[in-house]
Amino acid sequence: MIKANGLTKQYGSLTAVDDISFKVEPGEVLGFLGPNGAGKTTTMRMFAGFVPPTAGDAEICGHSVITSPTAAKRLLGYLPEGAPAYGEMTPREFLDFIAAVRGLTGDNRRAQLNTVIDRLNLGKVLDRRIETLSKGFKRRVGLAQAILHDPPVLILDEPTDGLDPNQKHEVRELIADMASNKIIVISTHILEEVDAVCNRAIIISSGKIVADETPETLIHRSRFHNAVTVRLERSGDIEAVATALRGVAGVTDVELDADGKRVTAFPDGDAMILSAIGDLAAEQSWPLEQLQLESGRLDEVFREITAPEAA
């Protein structure tokens, strides 16, 4: 497993990371979330050994990043923020260099290089200078170096930044494929990333952990969880529909959207109101375009949890 034990980082009077502790075990894909400046990247850099803690410690599979840094780094694949690389090198040269640094030799070296080049679809840019590549391909080169030595622990800082939707899907599939036998930590501010690939989420705000739950549990905190949104074909009927929704058993609040065609009914606690609203829509012949059961909105929960920092 990996552990943070009272991990703290201060820069003068600024406390970037404030006495945080957590552990992550094999099979977990942890989304490490927070607003800009919350301490996400600083925490990842301390785990990777690039930034020394002011207090506390971090462990990679039992090895302290302070007292056994080399042993810890051997077991870690790290994609830093921005995926830095040597721009004057080609991906082929850069990955050869990383393979040498990681001590890969012989058939194993060739096999690992071929595997990551294929997995990240780098074949067509292998001999182009990295500085000439698109942001998306630079990110893929960064991912390739992180997984090249097949480490048991991966720390990925914004792994899909700069990728188009198809490339994001490919990277998420790669993460899902590796998750069964690795510990994976994804530092991100992209909430859809957490919903797509993570089975646990830690939210950090002002250097402190403010939530540590599954994405599903976080979404259940949303007032939109089990709410029902009604969208009409024409706006003229919306007020009458809103009035009718207020009379449905289990509905505590009703909100109209600015577009004038959509209204959302909010349930009382865990009340299930979809069936009753569906029956009412049929009975009153509403001009429905859509009737949707909301699962919840992670962005709303995120804003609520981190509101003191944003204020």
PDB file of C-alpha atoms in Angstrom:
ATOM      1  CA  MET A   1       0.000   0.000   0.000  1.00  0.00           C
ATOM      2  CA  ILE A   2       0.980   3.658   0.011  1.00  0.00           C
ATOM      3  CA  LYS A   3       0.571   5.872   3.053  1.00  0.00           C
ATOM      4  CA  ALA A   4       0.647   9.497   4.040  1.00  0.00           C
ATOM      5  CA  ASN A   5       1.473   9.916   7.719  1.00  0.00           C
ATOM      6  CA  GLY A   6       0.879  13.457   8.982  1.00  0.00           C
ATOM      7  CA  LEU A   7       2.224  14.803   5.710  1.00  0.00           C
ATOM      8  CA  THR A   8       2.870  18.552   5.913  1.00  0.00           C
ATOM      9  CA  LYS A   9       4.514  21.077   3.623  1.00  0.00           C
ATOM     10  CA  GLN A  10       5.139  24.700   4.500  1.00  0.00           C
ATOM     11  CA  TYR A  11       6.557  27.471   2.354  1.00  0.00           C
ATOM     12  CA  GLY A  12       7.402  30.192   4.826  1.00  0.00           C
ATOM     13  CA  SER A  13       4.137  31.228   6.476  1.00  0.00           C
ATOM     14  CA  LEU A  14       2.061  29.317   3.882  1.00  0.00           C
ATOM     15  CA  THR A  15       0.952  25.793   4.787  1.00  0.00           C
ATOM     16  CA  ALA A  16       0.350  24.111   1.424  1.00  0.00           C
ATOM     17  CA  VAL A  17      -0.363  20.653   2.884  1.00  0.00           C
ATOM     18  CA  ASP A  18      -1.569  20.473   6.469  1.00  0.00           C
ATOM     19  CA  ASP A  19      -1.016  17.253   8.435  1.00  0.00           C
ATOM     20  CA  ILE A  20      -2.827  14.827   6.102  1.00  0.00           C
ATOM     21  CA  SER A  21      -2.951  11.066   6.564  1.00  0.00           C
ATOM     22  CA  PHE A  22      -4.446   8.369   4.343  1.00  0.00           C
ATOM     23  CA  LYS A  23      -3.568   5.016   2.798  1.00  0.00           C
ATOM     24  CA  VAL A  24      -4.346   3.440  -0.572  1.00  0.00           C
ATOM     25  CA  GLU A  25      -4.333  -0.308  -1.210  1.00  0.00           C
ATOM     26  CA  PRO A  26      -4.001  -2.464  -4.361  1.00  0.00           C
ATOM     27  CA  GLY A  27      -7.065  -2.361  -6.601  1.00  0.00           C
ATOM     28  CA  GLU A  28      -7.975   1.169  -5.549  1.00  0.00           C
ATOM     29  CA  VAL A  29      -8.043   3.974  -8.078  1.00  0.00           C
ATOM     30  CA  LEU A  30      -8.006   7.102  -5.965  1.00  0.00           C
ATOM     31  CA  GLY A  31      -9.122  10.430  -7.325  1.00  0.00           C
ATOM     32  CA  PHE A  32      -7.255  13.158  -5.432  1.00  0.00           C
ATOM     33  CA  LEU A  33      -9.349  16.283  -5.913  1.00  0.00           C
ATOM     34  CA  GLY A  34      -9.291  19.895  -4.945  1.00  0.00           C
ATOM     35  CA  PRO A  35      -9.505  23.458  -6.249  1.00  0.00           C
ATOM     36  CA  ASN A  36      -6.424  25.074  -7.748  1.00  0.00           C
ATOM     37  CA  GLY A  37      -3.957  25.796  -4.956  1.00  0.00           C
ATOM     38  CA  ALA A  38      -5.524  23.266  -2.566  1.00  0.00           C
ATOM     39  CA  GLY A  39      -2.313  21.214  -2.204  1.00  0.00           C
ATOM     40  CA  LYS A  40      -2.932  18.356  -4.685  1.00  0.00           C
ATOM     41  CA  THR A  41       0.244  18.674  -6.725  1.00  0.00           C
ATOM     42  CA  THR A  42       2.405  19.392  -3.668  1.00  0.00           C
ATOM     43  CA  THR A  43       1.147  16.156  -2.074  1.00  0.00           C
ATOM     44  CA  MET A  44       1.907  14.163  -5.220  1.00  0.00           C
ATOM     45  CA  ARG A  45       5.390  15.680  -5.435  1.00  0.00           C
ATOM     46  CA  MET A  46       6.120  14.659  -1.848  1.00  0.00           C
ATOM     47  CA  PHE A  47       5.086  11.063  -2.625  1.00  0.00           C
ATOM     48  CA  ALA A  48       7.325  11.123  -5.700  1.00  0.00           C
ATOM     49  CA  GLY A  49      10.294  12.429  -3.704  1.00  0.00           C
ATOM     50  CA  PHE A  50      10.606  15.698  -5.614  1.00  0.00           C
ATOM     51  CA  VAL A  51       9.538  17.877  -2.672  1.00  0.00           C
ATOM     52  CA  PRO A  52      10.671  17.057   0.879  1.00  0.00           C
ATOM     53  CA  PRO A  53       7.969  17.211   3.575  1.00  0.00           C
ATOM     54  CA  THR A  54       8.283  19.805   6.318  1.00  0.00           C
ATOM     55  CA  ALA A  55       6.821  17.213   8.693  1.00  0.00           C
ATOM     56  CA  GLY A  56       5.407  13.715   8.486  1.00  0.00           C
ATOM     57  CA  ASP A  57       6.293  11.020   5.983  1.00  0.00           C
ATOM     58  CA  ALA A  58       5.029   9.192   2.909  1.00  0.00           C
ATOM     59  CA  GLU A  59       5.531   5.488   2.177  1.00  0.00           C
ATOM     60  CA  ILE A  60       5.543   3.547  -1.080  1.00  0.00           C
ATOM     61  CA  CYS A  61       4.981  -0.176  -0.403  1.00  0.00           C
ATOM     62  CA  GLY A  62       6.613   0.132   3.014  1.00  0.00           C
ATOM     63  CA  HIS A  63       9.542   2.311   1.912  1.00  0.00           C
ATOM     64  CA  SER A  64       9.781   5.817   3.337  1.00  0.00           C
ATOM     65  CA  VAL A  65      10.368   8.564   0.760  1.00  0.00           C
ATOM     66  CA  ILE A  66      12.611  10.209   3.385  1.00  0.00           C
ATOM     67  CA  THR A  67      14.743   7.340   4.709  1.00  0.00           C
ATOM     68  CA  SER A  68      14.562   4.963   1.686  1.00  0.00           C
ATOM     69  CA  PRO A  69      13.972   7.264  -1.299  1.00  0.00           C
ATOM     70  CA  THR A  70      15.624   5.071  -3.947  1.00  0.00           C
ATOM     71  CA  ALA A  71      13.681   1.947  -2.952  1.00  0.00           C
ATOM     72  CA  ALA A  72      10.444   3.956  -2.913  1.00  0.00           C
ATOM     73  CA  LYS A  73      11.057   5.472  -6.356  1.00  0.00           C
ATOM     74  CA  ARG A  74      11.797   2.059  -7.893  1.00  0.00           C
ATOM     75  CA  LEU A  75       8.228   1.026  -7.130  1.00  0.00           C
ATOM     76  CA  LEU A  76       6.620   4.217  -8.411  1.00  0.00           C
ATOM     77  CA  GLY A  77       5.546   5.423 -11.835  1.00  0.00           C
ATOM     78  CA  TYR A  78       4.972   9.177 -11.824  1.00  0.00           C
ATOM     79  CA  LEU A  79       3.410  11.466 -14.391  1.00  0.00           C
ATOM     80  CA  PRO A  80       4.101  15.045 -13.243  1.00  0.00           C
ATOM     81  CA  GLU A  81       1.805  17.959 -13.967  1.00  0.00           C
ATOM     82  CA  GLY A  82       2.374  19.108 -17.558  1.00  0.00           C
ATOM     83  CA  ALA A  83       4.170  15.857 -18.543  1.00  0.00           C
ATOM     84  CA  PRO A  84       7.668  17.408 -18.772  1.00  0.00           C
ATOM     85  CA  ALA A  85      10.188  15.719 -21.071  1.00  0.00           C
ATOM     86  CA  TYR A  86      13.358  16.559 -23.013  1.00  0.00           C
ATOM     87  CA  GLY A  87      11.948  18.437 -25.995  1.00  0.00           C
ATOM     88  CA  GLU A  88      15.002  17.921 -28.168  1.00  0.00           C
ATOM     89  CA  MET A  89      14.625  14.132 -27.911  1.00  0.00           C
ATOM     90  CA  THR A  90      12.267  11.963 -29.932  1.00  0.00           C
ATOM     91  CA  PRO A  91       9.847   9.686 -28.046  1.00  0.00           C
ATOM     92  CA  ARG A  92      12.014   6.733 -29.068  1.00  0.00           C
ATOM     93  CA  GLU A  93      15.135   8.355 -27.613  1.00  0.00           C
ATOM     94  CA  PHE A  94      13.336   9.548 -24.485  1.00  0.00           C
ATOM     95  CA  LEU A  95      11.813   6.148 -23.713  1.00  0.00           C
ATOM     96  CA  ASP A  96      15.175   4.443 -24.375  1.00  0.00           C
ATOM     97  CA  PHE A  97      16.699   6.870 -21.870  1.00  0.00           C
ATOM     98  CA  ILE A  98      13.987   6.150 -19.271  1.00  0.00           C
ATOM     99  CA  ALA A  99      14.437   2.392 -19.803  1.00  0.00           C
ATOM    100  CA  ALA A 100      18.150   2.771 -19.064  1.00  0.00           C
ATOM    101  CA  VAL A 101      17.497   4.883 -15.961  1.00  0.00           C
ATOM    102  CA  ARG A 102      15.038   2.248 -14.737  1.00  0.00           C
ATOM    103  CA  GLY A 103      17.610  -0.499 -15.274  1.00  0.00           C
ATOM    104  CA  LEU A 104      15.668  -2.394 -17.944  1.00  0.00           C
ATOM    105  CA  THR A 105      17.832  -4.651 -20.103  1.00  0.00           C
ATOM    106  CA  GLY A 106      17.680  -7.273 -22.820  1.00  0.00           C
ATOM    107  CA  ASP A 107      14.417  -8.910 -23.856  1.00  0.00           C
ATOM    108  CA  ASN A 108      12.528  -7.341 -20.949  1.00  0.00           C
ATOM    109  CA  ARG A 109      13.575  -3.872 -22.081  1.00  0.00           C
ATOM    110  CA  ARG A 110      12.444  -4.498 -25.656  1.00  0.00           C
ATOM    111  CA  ALA A 111       9.178  -6.049 -24.528  1.00  0.00           C
ATOM    112  CA  GLN A 112       8.332  -3.183 -22.166  1.00  0.00           C
ATOM    113  CA  LEU A 113       9.170  -0.554 -24.789  1.00  0.00           C
ATOM    114  CA  ASN A 114       7.006  -2.285 -27.378  1.00  0.00           C
ATOM    115  CA  THR A 115       4.159  -2.628 -24.882  1.00  0.00           C
ATOM    116  CA  VAL A 116       4.006   1.045 -23.889  1.00  0.00           C
ATOM    117  CA  ILE A 117       4.460   2.280 -27.467  1.00  0.00           C
ATOM    118  CA  ASP A 118       1.538   0.109 -28.538  1.00  0.00           C
ATOM    119  CA  ARG A 119      -0.651   0.930 -25.529  1.00  0.00           C
ATOM    120  CA  LEU A 120      -0.239   4.691 -25.981  1.00  0.00           C
ATOM    121  CA  ASN A 121      -0.378   4.589 -29.802  1.00  0.00           C
ATOM    122  CA  LEU A 122       2.974   6.350 -30.210  1.00  0.00           C
ATOM    123  CA  GLY A 123       4.142   4.509 -33.321  1.00  0.00           C
ATOM    124  CA  LYS A 124       3.577   7.328 -35.802  1.00  0.00           C
ATOM    125  CA  VAL A 125       5.445   9.952 -33.732  1.00  0.00           C
ATOM    126  CA  LEU A 126       8.333   7.856 -32.412  1.00  0.00           C
ATOM    127  CA  ASP A 127      10.962   9.704 -34.451  1.00  0.00           C
ATOM    128  CA  ARG A 128       9.627  13.248 -34.203  1.00  0.00           C
ATOM    129  CA  ARG A 129      11.123  15.688 -31.704  1.00  0.00           C
ATOM    130  CA  ILE A 130       8.979  15.879 -28.576  1.00  0.00           C
ATOM    131  CA  GLU A 131       8.904  19.682 -28.709  1.00  0.00           C
ATOM    132  CA  THR A 132       7.056  19.475 -32.049  1.00  0.00           C
ATOM    133  CA  LEU A 133       4.321  17.142 -30.772  1.00  0.00           C
ATOM    134  CA  SER A 134       0.800  18.195 -29.869  1.00  0.00           C
ATOM    135  CA  LYS A 135      -0.119  18.560 -26.210  1.00  0.00           C
ATOM    136  CA  GLY A 136      -2.019  15.291 -26.410  1.00  0.00           C
ATOM    137  CA  PHE A 137       0.946  13.310 -27.753  1.00  0.00           C
ATOM    138  CA  LYS A 138       3.272  14.889 -25.178  1.00  0.00           C
ATOM    139  CA  ARG A 139       0.874  13.683 -22.503  1.00  0.00           C
ATOM    140  CA  ARG A 140       0.929  10.166 -23.979  1.00  0.00           C
ATOM    141  CA  VAL A 141       4.745  10.153 -23.982  1.00  0.00           C
ATOM    142  CA  GLY A 142       4.607  11.144 -20.300  1.00  0.00           C
ATOM    143  CA  LEU A 143       2.235   8.296 -19.543  1.00  0.00           C
ATOM    144  CA  ALA A 144       4.473   5.874 -21.423  1.00  0.00           C
ATOM    145  CA  GLN A 145       7.492   6.729 -19.281  1.00  0.00           C
ATOM    146  CA  ALA A 146       5.406   6.380 -16.108  1.00  0.00           C
ATOM    147  CA  ILE A 147       4.322   2.802 -16.851  1.00  0.00           C
ATOM    148  CA  LEU A 148       7.460   1.656 -18.702  1.00  0.00           C
ATOM    149  CA  HIS A 149       8.938  -0.333 -15.774  1.00  0.00           C
ATOM    150  CA  ASP A 150       5.510  -1.808 -14.838  1.00  0.00           C
ATOM    151  CA  PRO A 151       5.481  -0.323 -11.319  1.00  0.00           C
ATOM    152  CA  PRO A 152       3.014  -1.445  -8.630  1.00  0.00           C
ATOM    153  CA  VAL A 153       2.154   2.192  -7.837  1.00  0.00           C
ATOM    154  CA  LEU A 154       1.150   4.920 -10.289  1.00  0.00           C
ATOM    155  CA  ILE A 155       0.711   8.584  -9.425  1.00  0.00           C
ATOM    156  CA  LEU A 156      -0.755  10.516 -12.332  1.00  0.00           C
ATOM    157  CA  ASP A 157      -1.146  14.292 -12.182  1.00  0.00           C
ATOM    158  CA  GLU A 158      -3.866  15.368 -14.674  1.00  0.00           C
ATOM    159  CA  PRO A 159      -3.360  12.291 -16.938  1.00  0.00           C
ATOM    160  CA  THR A 160      -5.905  13.288 -19.606  1.00  0.00           C
ATOM    161  CA  ASP A 161      -5.091  16.996 -19.768  1.00  0.00           C
ATOM    162  CA  GLY A 162      -4.921  18.065 -23.402  1.00  0.00           C
ATOM    163  CA  LEU A 163      -6.417  14.887 -24.829  1.00  0.00           C
ATOM    164  CA  ASP A 164      -9.406  14.796 -27.146  1.00  0.00           C
ATOM    165  CA  PRO A 165     -12.471  12.703 -26.142  1.00  0.00           C
ATOM    166  CA  ASN A 166     -11.241   9.590 -27.979  1.00  0.00           C
ATOM    167  CA  GLN A 167      -7.785   9.845 -26.410  1.00  0.00           C
ATOM    168  CA  LYS A 168      -9.333  10.386 -22.968  1.00  0.00           C
ATOM    169  CA  HIS A 169     -11.347   7.212 -23.448  1.00  0.00           C
ATOM    170  CA  GLU A 170      -8.195   5.283 -24.411  1.00  0.00           C
ATOM    171  CA  VAL A 171      -6.305   6.492 -21.331  1.00  0.00           C
ATOM    172  CA  ARG A 172      -9.234   5.692 -19.048  1.00  0.00           C
ATOM    173  CA  GLU A 173      -9.442   2.201 -20.540  1.00  0.00           C
ATOM    174  CA  LEU A 174      -5.700   1.811 -19.895  1.00  0.00           C
ATOM    175  CA  ILE A 175      -6.135   2.896 -16.268  1.00  0.00           C
ATOM    176  CA  ALA A 176      -9.066   0.509 -15.802  1.00  0.00           C
ATOM    177  CA  ASP A 177      -7.010  -2.326 -17.326  1.00  0.00           C
ATOM    178  CA  MET A 178      -4.109  -1.707 -14.927  1.00  0.00           C
ATOM    179  CA  ALA A 179      -6.231  -1.115 -11.822  1.00  0.00           C
ATOM    180  CA  SER A 180      -6.670  -4.754 -10.796  1.00  0.00           C
ATOM    181  CA  ASN A 181      -3.044  -5.218  -9.748  1.00  0.00           C
ATOM    182  CA  LYS A 182      -1.804  -1.686  -9.108  1.00  0.00           C
ATOM    183  CA  ILE A 183      -2.362   1.224  -6.766  1.00  0.00           C
ATOM    184  CA  ILE A 184      -3.321   4.235  -8.880  1.00  0.00           C
ATOM    185  CA  VAL A 185      -3.656   7.804  -7.641  1.00  0.00           C
ATOM    186  CA  ILE A 186      -5.023  10.399 -10.049  1.00  0.00           C
ATOM    187  CA  SER A 187      -4.638  14.025  -9.049  1.00  0.00           C
ATOM    188  CA  THR A 188      -7.174  16.051 -10.986  1.00  0.00           C
ATOM    189  CA  HIS A 189      -9.633  18.930 -10.975  1.00  0.00           C
ATOM    190  CA  ILE A 190     -11.689  17.270 -13.739  1.00  0.00           C
ATOM    191  CA  LEU A 191     -14.687  15.787 -11.948  1.00  0.00           C
ATOM    192  CA  GLU A 192     -15.730  13.559 -14.852  1.00  0.00           C
ATOM    193  CA  GLU A 193     -12.381  11.789 -14.445  1.00  0.00           C
ATOM    194  CA  VAL A 194     -13.356  10.652 -10.974  1.00  0.00           C
ATOM    195  CA  ASP A 195     -16.765   9.427 -12.072  1.00  0.00           C
ATOM    196  CA  ALA A 196     -15.222   7.600 -15.051  1.00  0.00           C
ATOM    197  CA  VAL A 197     -12.282   5.702 -13.522  1.00  0.00           C
ATOM    198  CA  CYS A 198     -12.031   6.074  -9.730  1.00  0.00           C
ATOM    199  CA  ASN A 199     -13.506   3.880  -6.998  1.00  0.00           C
ATOM    200  CA  ARG A 200     -12.491   6.278  -4.224  1.00  0.00           C
ATOM    201  CA  ALA A 201     -12.198  10.043  -3.944  1.00  0.00           C
ATOM    202  CA  ILE A 202     -10.309  12.282  -1.531  1.00  0.00           C
ATOM    203  CA  ILE A 203     -11.093  15.988  -1.665  1.00  0.00           C
ATOM    204  CA  ILE A 204      -8.488  18.378  -0.294  1.00  0.00           C
ATOM    205  CA  SER A 205      -9.133  22.041   0.462  1.00  0.00           C
ATOM    206  CA  SER A 206      -6.698  24.558   1.962  1.00  0.00           C
ATOM    207  CA  GLY A 207      -4.224  21.724   2.479  1.00  0.00           C
ATOM    208  CA  LYS A 208      -6.618  19.558   4.530  1.00  0.00           C
ATOM    209  CA  ILE A 209      -8.667  16.470   3.644  1.00  0.00           C
ATOM    210  CA  VAL A 210     -12.349  17.434   3.723  1.00  0.00           C
ATOM    211  CA  ALA A 211     -13.843  14.242   2.226  1.00  0.00           C
ATOM    212  CA  ASP A 212     -12.750  10.631   1.709  1.00  0.00           C
ATOM    213  CA  GLU A 213     -15.533   8.558   0.142  1.00  0.00           C
ATOM    214  CA  THR A 214     -16.533   6.589  -2.926  1.00  0.00           C
ATOM    215  CA  PRO A 215     -17.659   8.717  -5.887  1.00  0.00           C
ATOM    216  CA  GLU A 216     -21.103   7.143  -5.539  1.00  0.00           C
ATOM    217  CA  THR A 217     -21.387   8.247  -1.903  1.00  0.00           C
ATOM    218  CA  LEU A 218     -20.269  11.750  -2.813  1.00  0.00           C
ATOM    219  CA  ILE A 219     -22.868  11.968  -5.567  1.00  0.00           C
ATOM    220  CA  HIS A 220     -25.533  10.844  -3.076  1.00  0.00           C
ATOM    221  CA  ARG A 221     -24.796  14.011  -1.097  1.00  0.00           C
ATOM    222  CA  SER A 222     -26.086  16.048  -4.029  1.00  0.00           C
ATOM    223  CA  ARG A 223     -29.546  17.536  -3.650  1.00  0.00           C
ATOM    224  CA  PHE A 224     -30.083  16.359  -7.250  1.00  0.00           C
ATOM    225  CA  HIS A 225     -29.780  12.702  -6.171  1.00  0.00           C
ATOM    226  CA  ASN A 226     -33.107  11.054  -7.166  1.00  0.00           C
ATOM    227  CA  ALA A 227     -34.485  14.400  -8.343  1.00  0.00           C
ATOM    228  CA  VAL A 228     -36.602  14.303 -11.501  1.00  0.00           C
ATOM    229  CA  THR A 229     -36.161  16.742 -14.369  1.00  0.00           C
ATOM    230  CA  VAL A 230     -39.026  17.338 -16.789  1.00  0.00           C
ATOM    231  CA  ARG A 231     -38.281  18.938 -20.158  1.00  0.00           C
ATOM    232  CA  LEU A 232     -41.153  20.069 -22.342  1.00  0.00           C
ATOM    233  CA  GLU A 233     -41.449  20.521 -26.095  1.00  0.00           C
ATOM    234  CA  ARG A 234     -42.766  24.076 -25.600  1.00  0.00           C
ATOM    235  CA  SER A 235     -42.265  26.585 -22.797  1.00  0.00           C
ATOM    236  CA  GLY A 236     -45.859  27.809 -22.490  1.00  0.00           C
ATOM    237  CA  ASP A 237     -46.867  24.834 -20.313  1.00  0.00           C
ATOM    238  CA  ILE A 238     -43.977  24.994 -17.843  1.00  0.00           C
ATOM    239  CA  GLU A 239     -45.678  26.994 -15.067  1.00  0.00           C
ATOM    240  CA  ALA A 240     -48.671  24.648 -14.992  1.00  0.00           C
ATOM    241  CA  VAL A 241     -46.330  21.638 -14.828  1.00  0.00           C
ATOM    242  CA  ALA A 242     -44.329  23.225 -11.988  1.00  0.00           C
ATOM    243  CA  THR A 243     -47.529  23.849 -10.053  1.00  0.00           C
ATOM    244  CA  ALA A 244     -48.642  20.246 -10.543  1.00  0.00           C
ATOM    245  CA  LEU A 245     -45.232  18.928  -9.417  1.00  0.00           C
ATOM    246  CA  ARG A 246     -45.489  20.828  -6.132  1.00  0.00           C
ATOM    247  CA  GLY A 247     -48.517  18.701  -5.293  1.00  0.00           C
ATOM    248  CA  VAL A 248     -46.774  15.337  -5.798  1.00  0.00           C
ATOM    249  CA  ALA A 249     -46.230  13.377  -2.586  1.00  0.00           C
ATOM    250  CA  GLY A 250     -42.531  13.334  -1.604  1.00  0.00           C
ATOM    251  CA  VAL A 251     -41.627  16.498  -3.548  1.00  0.00           C
ATOM    252  CA  THR A 252     -40.131  19.197  -1.310  1.00  0.00           C
ATOM    253  CA  ASP A 253     -39.015  21.794  -3.859  1.00  0.00           C
ATOM    254  CA  VAL A 254     -39.401  22.658  -7.543  1.00  0.00           C
ATOM    255  CA  GLU A 255     -37.014  24.728  -9.658  1.00  0.00           C
ATOM    256  CA  LEU A 256     -37.480  26.136 -13.162  1.00  0.00           C
ATOM    257  CA  ASP A 257     -34.461  26.487 -15.452  1.00  0.00           C
ATOM    258  CA  ALA A 258     -33.759  29.710 -17.286  1.00  0.00           C
ATOM    259  CA  ASP A 259     -34.563  28.141 -20.672  1.00  0.00           C
ATOM    260  CA  GLY A 260     -38.241  28.043 -19.723  1.00  0.00           C
ATOM    261  CA  LYS A 261     -38.659  24.463 -20.921  1.00  0.00           C
ATOM    262  CA  ARG A 262     -37.266  22.485 -18.005  1.00  0.00           C
ATOM    263  CA  VAL A 263     -38.318  22.039 -14.377  1.00  0.00           C
ATOM    264  CA  THR A 264     -36.741  19.893 -11.658  1.00  0.00           C
ATOM    265  CA  ALA A 265     -38.587  18.360  -8.719  1.00  0.00           C
ATOM    266  CA  PHE A 266     -36.527  17.559  -5.597  1.00  0.00           C
ATOM    267  CA  PRO A 267     -37.412  14.631  -3.319  1.00  0.00           C
ATOM    268  CA  ASP A 268     -37.777  14.545   0.431  1.00  0.00           C
ATOM    269  CA  GLY A 269     -34.687  12.600   1.512  1.00  0.00           C
ATOM    270  CA  ASP A 270     -34.569   9.232  -0.262  1.00  0.00           C
ATOM    271  CA  ALA A 271     -38.132   9.402  -1.554  1.00  0.00           C
ATOM    272  CA  MET A 272     -38.573   7.964  -5.058  1.00  0.00           C
ATOM    273  CA  ILE A 273     -40.787  10.370  -6.998  1.00  0.00           C
ATOM    274  CA  LEU A 274     -40.168   9.287 -10.601  1.00  0.00           C
ATOM    275  CA  SER A 275     -43.113   6.871 -10.855  1.00  0.00           C
ATOM    276  CA  ALA A 276     -45.624   9.356  -9.455  1.00  0.00           C
ATOM    277  CA  ILE A 277     -44.396  12.105 -11.778  1.00  0.00           C
ATOM    278  CA  GLY A 278     -44.540   9.756 -14.772  1.00  0.00           C
ATOM    279  CA  ASP A 279     -48.123   8.845 -13.928  1.00  0.00           C
ATOM    280  CA  LEU A 280     -49.028  12.517 -13.547  1.00  0.00           C
ATOM    281  CA  ALA A 281     -47.421  13.397 -16.881  1.00  0.00           C
ATOM    282  CA  ALA A 282     -49.477  10.729 -18.635  1.00  0.00           C
ATOM    283  CA  GLU A 283     -52.671  11.708 -16.848  1.00  0.00           C
ATOM    284  CA  GLN A 284     -52.317  15.403 -17.740  1.00  0.00           C
ATOM    285  CA  SER A 285     -50.840  14.756 -21.235  1.00  0.00           C
ATOM    286  CA  TRP A 286     -47.784  16.925 -20.731  1.00  0.00           C
ATOM    287  CA  PRO A 287     -45.910  17.664 -24.020  1.00  0.00           C
ATOM    288  CA  LEU A 288     -42.833  15.788 -22.799  1.00  0.00           C
ATOM    289  CA  GLU A 289     -39.497  15.953 -24.537  1.00  0.00           C
ATOM    290  CA  GLN A 290     -37.654  14.277 -21.656  1.00  0.00           C
ATOM    291  CA  LEU A 291     -38.344  12.802 -18.221  1.00  0.00           C
ATOM    292  CA  GLN A 292     -35.048  12.162 -16.418  1.00  0.00           C
ATOM    293  CA  LEU A 293     -34.142  10.667 -13.051  1.00  0.00           C
ATOM    294  CA  GLU A 294     -31.067  12.518 -11.783  1.00  0.00           C
ATOM    295  CA  SER A 295     -28.267  10.464 -10.219  1.00  0.00           C
ATOM    296  CA  GLY A 296     -26.706  13.523  -8.584  1.00  0.00           C
ATOM    297  CA  ARG A 297     -24.172  16.150  -9.550  1.00  0.00           C
ATOM    298  CA  LEU A 298     -20.595  15.784  -8.367  1.00  0.00           C
ATOM    299  CA  ASP A 299     -19.712  19.365  -9.297  1.00  0.00           C
ATOM    300  CA  GLU A 300     -22.372  20.674  -6.908  1.00  0.00           C
ATOM    301  CA  VAL A 301     -21.034  18.509  -4.050  1.00  0.00           C
ATOM    302  CA  PHE A 302     -17.467  19.582  -4.832  1.00  0.00           C
ATOM    303  CA  ARG A 303     -18.412  23.271  -4.671  1.00  0.00           C
ATOM    304  CA  GLU A 304     -20.279  22.766  -1.405  1.00  0.00           C
ATOM    305  CA  ILE A 305     -17.393  20.893   0.268  1.00  0.00           C
ATOM    306  CA  THR A 306     -14.720  23.358  -0.849  1.00  0.00           C
ATOM    307  CA  ALA A 307     -16.843  26.516  -0.438  1.00  0.00           C
ATOM    308  CA  PRO A 308     -14.777  27.978   2.437  1.00  0.00           C
ATOM    309  CA  GLU A 309     -11.718  28.034   0.172  1.00  0.00           C
ATOM    310  CA  ALA A 310     -13.635  29.531  -2.719  1.00  0.00           C
ATOM    311  CA  ALA A 311     -15.206  32.244  -0.528  1.00  0.00           C
TER     312      ALA A 311
END
